[in-house]
JSON list of N, CA and C in Angstrom, two decimals:
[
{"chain": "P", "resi": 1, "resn": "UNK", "atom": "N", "xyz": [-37.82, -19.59, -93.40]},
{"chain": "P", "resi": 1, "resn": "UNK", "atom": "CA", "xyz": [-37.31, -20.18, -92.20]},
{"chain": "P", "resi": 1, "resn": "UNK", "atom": "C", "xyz": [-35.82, -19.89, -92.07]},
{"chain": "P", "resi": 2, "resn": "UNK", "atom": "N", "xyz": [-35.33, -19.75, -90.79]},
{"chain": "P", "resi": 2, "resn": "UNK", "atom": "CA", "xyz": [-33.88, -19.13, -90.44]},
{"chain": "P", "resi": 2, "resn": "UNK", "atom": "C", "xyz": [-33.37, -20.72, -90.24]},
{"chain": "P", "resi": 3, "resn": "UNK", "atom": "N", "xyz": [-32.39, -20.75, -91.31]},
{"chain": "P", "resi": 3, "resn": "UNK", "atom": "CA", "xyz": [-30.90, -21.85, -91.55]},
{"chain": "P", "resi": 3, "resn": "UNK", "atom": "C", "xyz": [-30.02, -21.48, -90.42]},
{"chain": "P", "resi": 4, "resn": "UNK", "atom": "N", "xyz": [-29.09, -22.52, -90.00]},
{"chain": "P", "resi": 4, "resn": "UNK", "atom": "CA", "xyz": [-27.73, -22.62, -88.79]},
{"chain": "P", "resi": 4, "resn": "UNK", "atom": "C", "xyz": [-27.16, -21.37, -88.88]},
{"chain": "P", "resi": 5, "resn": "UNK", "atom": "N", "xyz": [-27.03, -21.29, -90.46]},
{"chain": "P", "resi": 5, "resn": "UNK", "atom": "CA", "xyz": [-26.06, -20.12, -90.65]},
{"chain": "P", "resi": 5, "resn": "UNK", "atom": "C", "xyz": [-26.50, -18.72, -90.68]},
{"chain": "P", "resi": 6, "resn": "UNK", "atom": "N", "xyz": [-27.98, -18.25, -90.86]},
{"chain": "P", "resi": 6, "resn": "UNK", "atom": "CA", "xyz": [-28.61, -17.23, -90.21]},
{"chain": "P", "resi": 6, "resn": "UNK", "atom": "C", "xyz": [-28.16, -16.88, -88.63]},
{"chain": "P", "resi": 7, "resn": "UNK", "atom": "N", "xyz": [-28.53, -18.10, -88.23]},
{"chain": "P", "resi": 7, "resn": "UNK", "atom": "CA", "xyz": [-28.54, -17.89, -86.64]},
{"chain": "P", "resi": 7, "resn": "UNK", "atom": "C", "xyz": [-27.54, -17.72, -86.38]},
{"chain": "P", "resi": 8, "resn": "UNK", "atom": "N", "xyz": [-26.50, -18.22, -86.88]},
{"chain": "P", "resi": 8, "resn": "UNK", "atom": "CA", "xyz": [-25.30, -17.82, -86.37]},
{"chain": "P", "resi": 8, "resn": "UNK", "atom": "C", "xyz": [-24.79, -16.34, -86.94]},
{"chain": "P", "resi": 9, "resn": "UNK", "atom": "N", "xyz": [-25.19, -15.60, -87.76]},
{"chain": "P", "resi": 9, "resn": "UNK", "atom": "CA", "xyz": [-24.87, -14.44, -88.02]},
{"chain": "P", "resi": 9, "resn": "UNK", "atom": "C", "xyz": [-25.63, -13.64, -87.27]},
{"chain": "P", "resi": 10, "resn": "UNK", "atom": "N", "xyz": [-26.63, -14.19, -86.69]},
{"chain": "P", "resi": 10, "resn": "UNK", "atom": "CA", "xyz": [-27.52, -13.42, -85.71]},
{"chain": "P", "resi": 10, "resn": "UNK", "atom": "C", "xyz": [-26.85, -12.74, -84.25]},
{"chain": "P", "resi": 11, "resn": "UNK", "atom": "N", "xyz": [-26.07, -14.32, -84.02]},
{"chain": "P", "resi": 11, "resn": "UNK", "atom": "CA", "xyz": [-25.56, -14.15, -82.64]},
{"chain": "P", "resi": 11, "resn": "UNK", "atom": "C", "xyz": [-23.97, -13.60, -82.84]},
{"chain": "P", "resi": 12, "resn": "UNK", "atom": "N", "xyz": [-23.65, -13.23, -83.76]},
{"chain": "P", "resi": 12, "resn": "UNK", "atom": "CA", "xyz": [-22.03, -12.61, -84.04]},
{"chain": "P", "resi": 12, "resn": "UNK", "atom": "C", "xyz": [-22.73, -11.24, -84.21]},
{"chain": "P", "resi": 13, "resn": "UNK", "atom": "N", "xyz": [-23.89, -10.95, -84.64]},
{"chain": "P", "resi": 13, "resn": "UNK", "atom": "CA", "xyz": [-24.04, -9.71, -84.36]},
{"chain": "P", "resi": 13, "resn": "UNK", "atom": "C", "xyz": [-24.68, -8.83, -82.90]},
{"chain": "P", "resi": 14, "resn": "UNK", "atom": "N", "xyz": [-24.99, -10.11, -82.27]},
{"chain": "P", "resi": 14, "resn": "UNK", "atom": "CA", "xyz": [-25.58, -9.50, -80.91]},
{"chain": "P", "resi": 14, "resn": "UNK", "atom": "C", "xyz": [-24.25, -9.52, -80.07]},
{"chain": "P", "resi": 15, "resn": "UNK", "atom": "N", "xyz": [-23.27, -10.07, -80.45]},
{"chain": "P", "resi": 15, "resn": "UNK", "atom": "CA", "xyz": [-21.82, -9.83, -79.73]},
{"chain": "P", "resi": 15, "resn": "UNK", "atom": "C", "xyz": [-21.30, -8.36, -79.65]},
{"chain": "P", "resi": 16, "resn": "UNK", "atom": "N", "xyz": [-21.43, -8.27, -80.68]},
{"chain": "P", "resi": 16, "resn": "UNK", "atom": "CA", "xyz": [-21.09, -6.95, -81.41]},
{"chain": "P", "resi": 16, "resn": "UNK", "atom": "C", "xyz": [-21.69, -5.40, -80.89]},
{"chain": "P", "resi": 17, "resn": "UNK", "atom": "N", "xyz": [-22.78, -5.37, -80.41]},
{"chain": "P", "resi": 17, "resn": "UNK", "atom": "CA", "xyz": [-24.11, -4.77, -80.62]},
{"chain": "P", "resi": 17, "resn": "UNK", "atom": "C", "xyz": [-24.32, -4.30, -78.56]},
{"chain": "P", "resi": 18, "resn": "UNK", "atom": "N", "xyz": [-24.88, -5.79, -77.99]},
{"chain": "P", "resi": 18, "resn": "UNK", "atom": "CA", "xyz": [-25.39, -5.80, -76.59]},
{"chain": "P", "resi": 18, "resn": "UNK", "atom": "C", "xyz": [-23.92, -5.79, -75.60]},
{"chain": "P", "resi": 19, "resn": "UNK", "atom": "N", "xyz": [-24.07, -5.36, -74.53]},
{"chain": "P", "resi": 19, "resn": "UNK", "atom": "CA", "xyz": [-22.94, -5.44, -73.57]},
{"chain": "P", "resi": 19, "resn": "UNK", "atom": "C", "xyz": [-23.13, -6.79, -72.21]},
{"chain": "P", "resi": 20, "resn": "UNK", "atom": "N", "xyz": [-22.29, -7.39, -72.60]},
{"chain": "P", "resi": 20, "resn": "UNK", "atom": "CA", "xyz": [-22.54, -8.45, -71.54]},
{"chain": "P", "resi": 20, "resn": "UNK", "atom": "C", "xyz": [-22.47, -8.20, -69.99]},
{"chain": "P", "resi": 21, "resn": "UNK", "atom": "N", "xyz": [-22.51, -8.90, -69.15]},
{"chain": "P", "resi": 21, "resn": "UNK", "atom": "CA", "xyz": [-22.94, -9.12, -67.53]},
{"chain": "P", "resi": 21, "resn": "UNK", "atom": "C", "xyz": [-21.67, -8.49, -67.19]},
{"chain": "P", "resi": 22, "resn": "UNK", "atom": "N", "xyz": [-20.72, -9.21, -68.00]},
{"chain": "P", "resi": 22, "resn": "UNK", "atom": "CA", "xyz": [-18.58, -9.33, -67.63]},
{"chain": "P", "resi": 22, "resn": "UNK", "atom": "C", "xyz": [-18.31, -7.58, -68.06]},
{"chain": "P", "resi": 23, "resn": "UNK", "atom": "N", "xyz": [-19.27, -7.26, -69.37]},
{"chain": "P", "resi": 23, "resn": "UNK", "atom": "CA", "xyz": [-18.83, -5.88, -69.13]},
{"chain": "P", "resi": 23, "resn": "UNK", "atom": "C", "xyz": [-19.05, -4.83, -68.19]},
{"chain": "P", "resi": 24, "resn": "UNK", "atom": "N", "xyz": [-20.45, -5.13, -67.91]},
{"chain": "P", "resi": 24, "resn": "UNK", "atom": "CA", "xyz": [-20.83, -3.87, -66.98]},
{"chain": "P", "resi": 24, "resn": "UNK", "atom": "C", "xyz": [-20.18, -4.11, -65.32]},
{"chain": "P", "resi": 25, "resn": "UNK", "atom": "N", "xyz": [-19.90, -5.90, -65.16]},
{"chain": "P", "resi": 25, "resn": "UNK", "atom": "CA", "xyz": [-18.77, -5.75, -63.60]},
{"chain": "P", "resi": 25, "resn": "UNK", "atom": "C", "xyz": [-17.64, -4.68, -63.76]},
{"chain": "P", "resi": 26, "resn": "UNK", "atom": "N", "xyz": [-16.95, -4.70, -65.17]},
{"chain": "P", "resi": 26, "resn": "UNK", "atom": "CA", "xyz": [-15.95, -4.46, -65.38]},
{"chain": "P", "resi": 26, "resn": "UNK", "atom": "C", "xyz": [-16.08, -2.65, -65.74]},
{"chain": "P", "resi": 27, "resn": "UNK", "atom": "N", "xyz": [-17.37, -2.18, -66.01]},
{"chain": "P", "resi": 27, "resn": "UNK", "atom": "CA", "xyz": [-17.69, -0.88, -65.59]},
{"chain": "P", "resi": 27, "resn": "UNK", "atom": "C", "xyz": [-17.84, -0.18, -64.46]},
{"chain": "P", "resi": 28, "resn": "UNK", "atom": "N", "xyz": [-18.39, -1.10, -63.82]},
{"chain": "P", "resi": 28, "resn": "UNK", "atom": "CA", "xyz": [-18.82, -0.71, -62.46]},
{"chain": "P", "resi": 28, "resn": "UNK", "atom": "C", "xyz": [-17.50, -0.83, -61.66]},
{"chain": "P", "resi": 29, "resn": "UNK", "atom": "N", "xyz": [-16.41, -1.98, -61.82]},
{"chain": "P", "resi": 29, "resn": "UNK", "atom": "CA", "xyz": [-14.91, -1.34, -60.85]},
{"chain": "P", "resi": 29, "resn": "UNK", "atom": "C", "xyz": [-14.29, -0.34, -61.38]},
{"chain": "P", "resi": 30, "resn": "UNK", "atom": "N", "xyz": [-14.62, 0.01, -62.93]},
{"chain": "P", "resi": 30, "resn": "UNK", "atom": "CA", "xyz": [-13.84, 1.18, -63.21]},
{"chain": "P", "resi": 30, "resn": "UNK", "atom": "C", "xyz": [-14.21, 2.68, -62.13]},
{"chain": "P", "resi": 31, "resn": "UNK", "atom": "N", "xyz": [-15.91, 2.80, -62.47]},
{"chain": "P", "resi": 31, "resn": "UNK", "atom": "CA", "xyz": [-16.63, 3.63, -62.06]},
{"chain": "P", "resi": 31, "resn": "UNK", "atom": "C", "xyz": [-16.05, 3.74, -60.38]},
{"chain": "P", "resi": 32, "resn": "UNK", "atom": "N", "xyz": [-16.30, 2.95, -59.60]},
{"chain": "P", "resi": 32, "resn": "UNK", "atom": "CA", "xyz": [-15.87, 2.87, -58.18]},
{"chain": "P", "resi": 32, "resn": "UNK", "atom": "C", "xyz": [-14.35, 3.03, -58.25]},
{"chain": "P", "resi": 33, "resn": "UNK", "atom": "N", "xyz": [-13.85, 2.87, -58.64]},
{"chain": "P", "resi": 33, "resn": "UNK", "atom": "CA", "xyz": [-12.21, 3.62, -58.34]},
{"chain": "P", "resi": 33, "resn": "UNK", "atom": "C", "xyz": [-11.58, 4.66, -59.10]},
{"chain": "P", "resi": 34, "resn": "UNK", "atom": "N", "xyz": [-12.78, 5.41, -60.06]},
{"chain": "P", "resi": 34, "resn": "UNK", "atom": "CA", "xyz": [-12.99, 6.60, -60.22]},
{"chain": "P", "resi": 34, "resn": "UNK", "atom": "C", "xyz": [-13.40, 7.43, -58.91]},
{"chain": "P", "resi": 35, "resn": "UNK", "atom": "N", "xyz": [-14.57, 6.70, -58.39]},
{"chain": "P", "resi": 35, "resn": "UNK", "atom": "CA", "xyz": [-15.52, 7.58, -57.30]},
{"chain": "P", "resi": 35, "resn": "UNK", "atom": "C", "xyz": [-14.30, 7.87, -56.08]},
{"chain": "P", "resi": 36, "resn": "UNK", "atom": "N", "xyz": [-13.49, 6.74, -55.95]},
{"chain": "P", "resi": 36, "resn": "UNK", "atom": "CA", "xyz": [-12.70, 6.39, -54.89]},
{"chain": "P", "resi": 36, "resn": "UNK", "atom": "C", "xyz": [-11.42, 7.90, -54.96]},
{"chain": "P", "resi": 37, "resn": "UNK", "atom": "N", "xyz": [-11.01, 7.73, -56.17]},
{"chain": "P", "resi": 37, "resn": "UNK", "atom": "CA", "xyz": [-9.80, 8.73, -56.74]},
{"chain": "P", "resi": 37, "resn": "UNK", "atom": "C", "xyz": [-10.50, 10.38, -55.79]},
{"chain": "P", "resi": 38, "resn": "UNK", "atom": "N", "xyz": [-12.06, 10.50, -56.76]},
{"chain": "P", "resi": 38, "resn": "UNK", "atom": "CA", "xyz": [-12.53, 11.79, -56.79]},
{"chain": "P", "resi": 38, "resn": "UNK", "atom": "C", "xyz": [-12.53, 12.19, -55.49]},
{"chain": "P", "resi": 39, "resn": "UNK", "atom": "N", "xyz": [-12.55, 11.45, -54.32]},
{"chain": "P", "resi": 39, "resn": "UNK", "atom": "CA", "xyz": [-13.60, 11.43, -53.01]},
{"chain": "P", "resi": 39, "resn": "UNK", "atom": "C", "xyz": [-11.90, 11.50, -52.44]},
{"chain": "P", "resi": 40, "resn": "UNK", "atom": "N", "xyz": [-11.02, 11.03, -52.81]},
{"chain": "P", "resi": 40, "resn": "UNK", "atom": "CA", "xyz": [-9.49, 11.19, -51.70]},
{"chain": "P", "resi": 40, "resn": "UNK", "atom": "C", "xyz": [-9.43, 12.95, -52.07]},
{"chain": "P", "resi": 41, "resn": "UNK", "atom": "N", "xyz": [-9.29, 12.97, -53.50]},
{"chain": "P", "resi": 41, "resn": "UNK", "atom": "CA", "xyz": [-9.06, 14.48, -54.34]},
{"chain": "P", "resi": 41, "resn": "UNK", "atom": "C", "xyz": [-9.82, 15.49, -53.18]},
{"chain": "P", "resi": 42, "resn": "UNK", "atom": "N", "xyz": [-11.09, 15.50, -53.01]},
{"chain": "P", "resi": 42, "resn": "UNK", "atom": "CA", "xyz": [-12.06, 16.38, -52.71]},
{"chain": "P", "resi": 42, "resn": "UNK", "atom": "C", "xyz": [-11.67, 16.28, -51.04]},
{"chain": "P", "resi": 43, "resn": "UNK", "atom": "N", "xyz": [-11.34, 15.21, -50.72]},
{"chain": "P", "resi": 43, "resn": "UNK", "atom": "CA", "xyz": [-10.71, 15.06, -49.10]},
{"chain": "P", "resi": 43, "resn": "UNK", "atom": "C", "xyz": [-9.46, 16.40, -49.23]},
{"chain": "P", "resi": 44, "resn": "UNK", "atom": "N", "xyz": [-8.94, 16.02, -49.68]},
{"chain": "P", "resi": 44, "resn": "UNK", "atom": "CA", "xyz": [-7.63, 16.65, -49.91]},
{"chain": "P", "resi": 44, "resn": "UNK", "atom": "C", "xyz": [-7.78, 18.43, -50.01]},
{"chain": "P", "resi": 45, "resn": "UNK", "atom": "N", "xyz": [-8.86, 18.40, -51.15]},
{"chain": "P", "resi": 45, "resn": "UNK", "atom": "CA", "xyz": [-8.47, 20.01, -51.46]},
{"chain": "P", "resi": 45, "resn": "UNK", "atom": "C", "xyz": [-9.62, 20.51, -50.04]},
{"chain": "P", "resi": 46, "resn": "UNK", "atom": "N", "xyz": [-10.53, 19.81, -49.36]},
{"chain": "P", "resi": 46, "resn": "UNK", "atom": "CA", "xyz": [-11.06, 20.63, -48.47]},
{"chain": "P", "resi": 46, "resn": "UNK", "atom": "C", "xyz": [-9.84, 20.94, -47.30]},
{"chain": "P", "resi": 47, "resn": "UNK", "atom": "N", "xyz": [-9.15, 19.59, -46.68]},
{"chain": "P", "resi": 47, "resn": "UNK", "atom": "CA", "xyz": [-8.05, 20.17, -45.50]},
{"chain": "P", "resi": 47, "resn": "UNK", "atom": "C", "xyz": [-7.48, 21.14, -46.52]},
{"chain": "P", "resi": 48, "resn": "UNK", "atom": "N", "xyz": [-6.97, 21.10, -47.08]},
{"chain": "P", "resi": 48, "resn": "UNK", "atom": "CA", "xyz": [-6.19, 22.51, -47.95]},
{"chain": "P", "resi": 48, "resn": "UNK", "atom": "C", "xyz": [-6.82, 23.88, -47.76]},
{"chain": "P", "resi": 49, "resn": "UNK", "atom": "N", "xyz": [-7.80, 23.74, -48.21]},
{"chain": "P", "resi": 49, "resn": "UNK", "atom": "CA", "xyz": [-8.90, 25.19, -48.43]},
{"chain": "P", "resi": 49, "resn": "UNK", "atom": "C", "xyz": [-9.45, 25.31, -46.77]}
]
């Protein structure tokens, strides 16, 4: 049978391990003001070209 202190080494390792909800928001604004950067860039070099 799993003791307090199992479980709790359980869940310090799923910290460790899984990506939370807060990370992937925090992927997804990176990602979108990447897309945002690429999409002015590609504006740009077409009036150019």
């Amino acid at each position: 049978m799993l003791t307090d202190q199992d479980i709790k080494k359980l869940i310090e390792a799923e910290k460790e391990v899984f990506t939370t909800k807060g990370d992937f928001e925090l992927l997804r604004t990176d990602f979108r003001t990447l897309q945002t950067s690429v999409d002015s860039y590609a504006k740009l070099a077409d009036t150019y070209y």
